Short mmCIF file of C-alpha atoms in Angstrom, two decimals:
data_model
loop_
_atom_site.label_atom_id
_atom_site.label_comp_id
_atom_site.label_asym_id
_atom_site.label_seq_id
_atom_site.Cartn_x
_atom_site.Cartn_y
_atom_site.Cartn_z
CA MET A 920 172.08 96.58 96.32
CA SER A 921 174.32 95.25 99.10
CA MET A 922 173.61 95.68 102.78
CA ARG A 923 175.87 97.80 104.90
CA PRO A 924 177.74 95.76 107.57
CA PRO A 925 175.48 96.92 110.48
CA ALA A 926 172.34 95.96 108.54
CA ARG A 927 173.83 92.56 107.70
CA LEU A 928 174.75 92.01 111.35
CA ALA A 929 171.25 93.03 112.46
CA ALA A 930 169.67 90.62 109.96
CA LEU A 931 171.87 87.75 111.19
CA LEU A 932 171.07 88.54 114.81
CA ILE A 933 167.34 88.63 114.08
CA ALA A 934 167.53 85.32 112.23
CA PHE A 935 169.40 83.74 115.16
CA LEU A 936 166.90 85.01 117.74
CA VAL A 937 163.94 83.81 115.70
CA ALA A 938 165.48 80.38 115.09
CA ALA A 939 165.98 79.90 118.83
CA CYS A 940 162.29 80.36 119.62
CA GLY A 941 160.77 76.99 118.83
CA ASP A 942 158.41 75.54 116.27
CA ASP A 943 155.41 77.84 116.15
CA GLU A 944 155.80 80.93 118.28
CA ARG A 945 158.40 83.42 117.23
CA THR A 946 159.72 85.94 119.72
CA LEU A 947 161.85 88.99 119.13
CA THR A 948 162.97 91.98 121.17
CA VAL A 949 162.66 95.21 119.20
CA THR A 950 162.70 98.94 119.73
CA ALA A 951 159.15 100.28 119.90
CA THR A 952 158.10 103.86 119.27
CA ALA A 953 154.62 105.25 118.63
CA TYR A 954 153.02 107.23 115.84
CA THR A 955 149.75 108.97 115.05
CA SER A 956 147.72 110.13 112.06
CA SER A 957 148.54 113.73 112.92
CA PRO A 958 149.71 116.20 110.28
CA GLY A 959 153.47 116.55 110.35
CA GLU A 960 154.08 112.88 111.25
CA THR A 961 153.15 111.53 107.86
CA ASP A 962 152.40 112.56 104.30
CA ASP A 963 149.25 114.22 102.94
CA THR A 964 147.19 111.04 103.51
CA PRO A 965 147.70 110.55 107.27
CA ASN A 966 145.06 107.82 107.65
CA ILE A 967 146.36 105.63 104.83
CA ALA A 968 149.06 103.11 105.72
CA ALA A 969 151.87 101.94 103.42
CA TRP A 970 149.87 99.06 101.89
CA GLY A 971 146.77 101.23 101.42
CA ASP A 972 144.90 100.21 104.58
CA THR A 973 142.80 102.92 106.22
CA LEU A 974 143.72 103.59 109.85
CA ALA A 975 141.32 104.93 112.48
CA PRO A 976 141.70 105.78 116.16
CA GLY A 977 141.20 102.74 118.38
CA MET A 978 142.71 100.28 115.93
CA LYS A 979 145.49 98.04 117.31
CA VAL A 980 148.01 98.45 114.50
CA ILE A 981 151.77 98.46 114.18
CA ALA A 982 154.21 99.47 111.50
CA VAL A 983 157.30 97.29 111.15
CA SER A 984 160.79 97.96 109.91
CA ARG A 985 161.30 96.33 106.54
CA ASP A 986 163.82 93.78 107.83
CA LEU A 987 160.97 92.24 109.86
CA LEU A 988 158.97 91.54 106.71
CA GLU A 989 161.41 88.71 105.96
CA LEU A 990 160.48 87.12 109.30
CA GLY A 991 156.80 86.87 108.44
CA LEU A 992 155.67 90.17 109.90
CA VAL A 993 153.87 91.11 106.70
CA GLN A 994 150.60 92.93 106.09
CA GLY A 995 147.87 91.32 108.20
CA ALA A 996 150.18 89.40 110.55
CA GLU A 997 149.05 89.49 114.18
CA VAL A 998 151.44 90.04 117.07
CA THR A 999 151.26 90.40 120.80
CA ILE A 1000 153.44 92.94 122.55
CA ASP A 1001 154.56 92.00 126.05
CA GLY A 1002 153.05 94.47 128.51
CA LEU A 1003 150.17 95.52 126.24
CA ASP A 1004 146.72 93.93 126.01
CA GLY A 1005 145.36 92.34 122.88
CA ARG A 1006 146.70 91.54 119.47
CA TYR A 1007 148.12 94.08 117.06
CA VAL A 1008 147.90 93.80 113.27
CA VAL A 1009 150.75 94.72 110.94
CA LEU A 1010 149.22 97.23 108.53
CA ASP A 1011 152.09 99.63 107.96
CA LYS A 1012 155.79 99.54 107.18
CA MET A 1013 158.52 101.95 108.13
CA HIS A 1014 161.21 103.79 106.19
CA PRO A 1015 164.04 101.46 105.09
CA ARG A 1016 166.54 103.19 107.41
CA TRP A 1017 165.09 101.38 110.46
CA ASN A 1018 166.00 97.88 111.64
CA ALA A 1019 164.49 95.69 114.38
CA LYS A 1020 161.86 98.33 115.12
CA ILE A 1021 158.08 98.66 115.39
CA ASP A 1022 155.89 101.74 115.58
CA ILE A 1023 152.65 101.40 117.55
CA TYR A 1024 149.66 103.30 116.15
CA MET A 1025 148.06 105.69 118.66
CA GLY A 1026 145.28 107.15 116.49
CA GLU A 1027 145.40 110.93 116.78
CA ASN A 1028 146.60 111.01 120.39
CA VAL A 1029 149.94 112.81 120.11
CA LYS A 1030 150.32 113.06 123.90
CA LYS A 1031 149.91 109.30 124.32
CA ALA A 1032 152.47 108.67 121.57
CA ARG A 1033 154.98 111.06 123.15
CA ASP A 1034 154.38 109.54 126.59
CA TRP A 1035 155.15 106.11 125.12
CA GLY A 1036 158.52 107.36 123.92
CA ARG A 1037 161.04 104.69 122.91
CA ARG A 1038 161.11 101.32 124.63
CA GLU A 1039 162.51 97.86 124.16
CA VAL A 1040 159.65 95.34 123.94
CA THR A 1041 159.25 91.68 123.13
CA ILE A 1042 156.83 90.80 120.36
CA ARG A 1043 155.37 87.36 119.67
CA TRP A 1044 153.72 85.94 116.58
CA GLU A 1045 152.94 82.59 115.00
CA GLY A 1046 155.18 81.46 112.20
CA ALA A 1047 156.40 78.25 110.67
CA GLU A 1048 160.07 77.39 110.82
CA ASP A 1049 162.00 77.94 107.62
#
């Protein structure tokens, strides 16, 4: 399956930005939205993430667009999000239509997720150079 030109361009841009970051810490600016375990936002198992992990309110979890998996943001990877406290764990992945995007888990707090909206954020994680 070949990538559409915008997806190919996005992948090249991500690779360039990651390569420019240095030896250990990788940094990337992504679009960040928020999601919850509320009915209507997910399937009939709202507390089960894409890899089978169980989510619960209070957990610091993100879902990543599938293009970010290639950069080391795989299940269990830890990231920091500029402007937010603590470390977030990658435990979910998004629909293939998204690129350069994360979704921050907000438990069952729909208001908090809506208030977050859509923002550009910088994420940081440890990763070896290719």
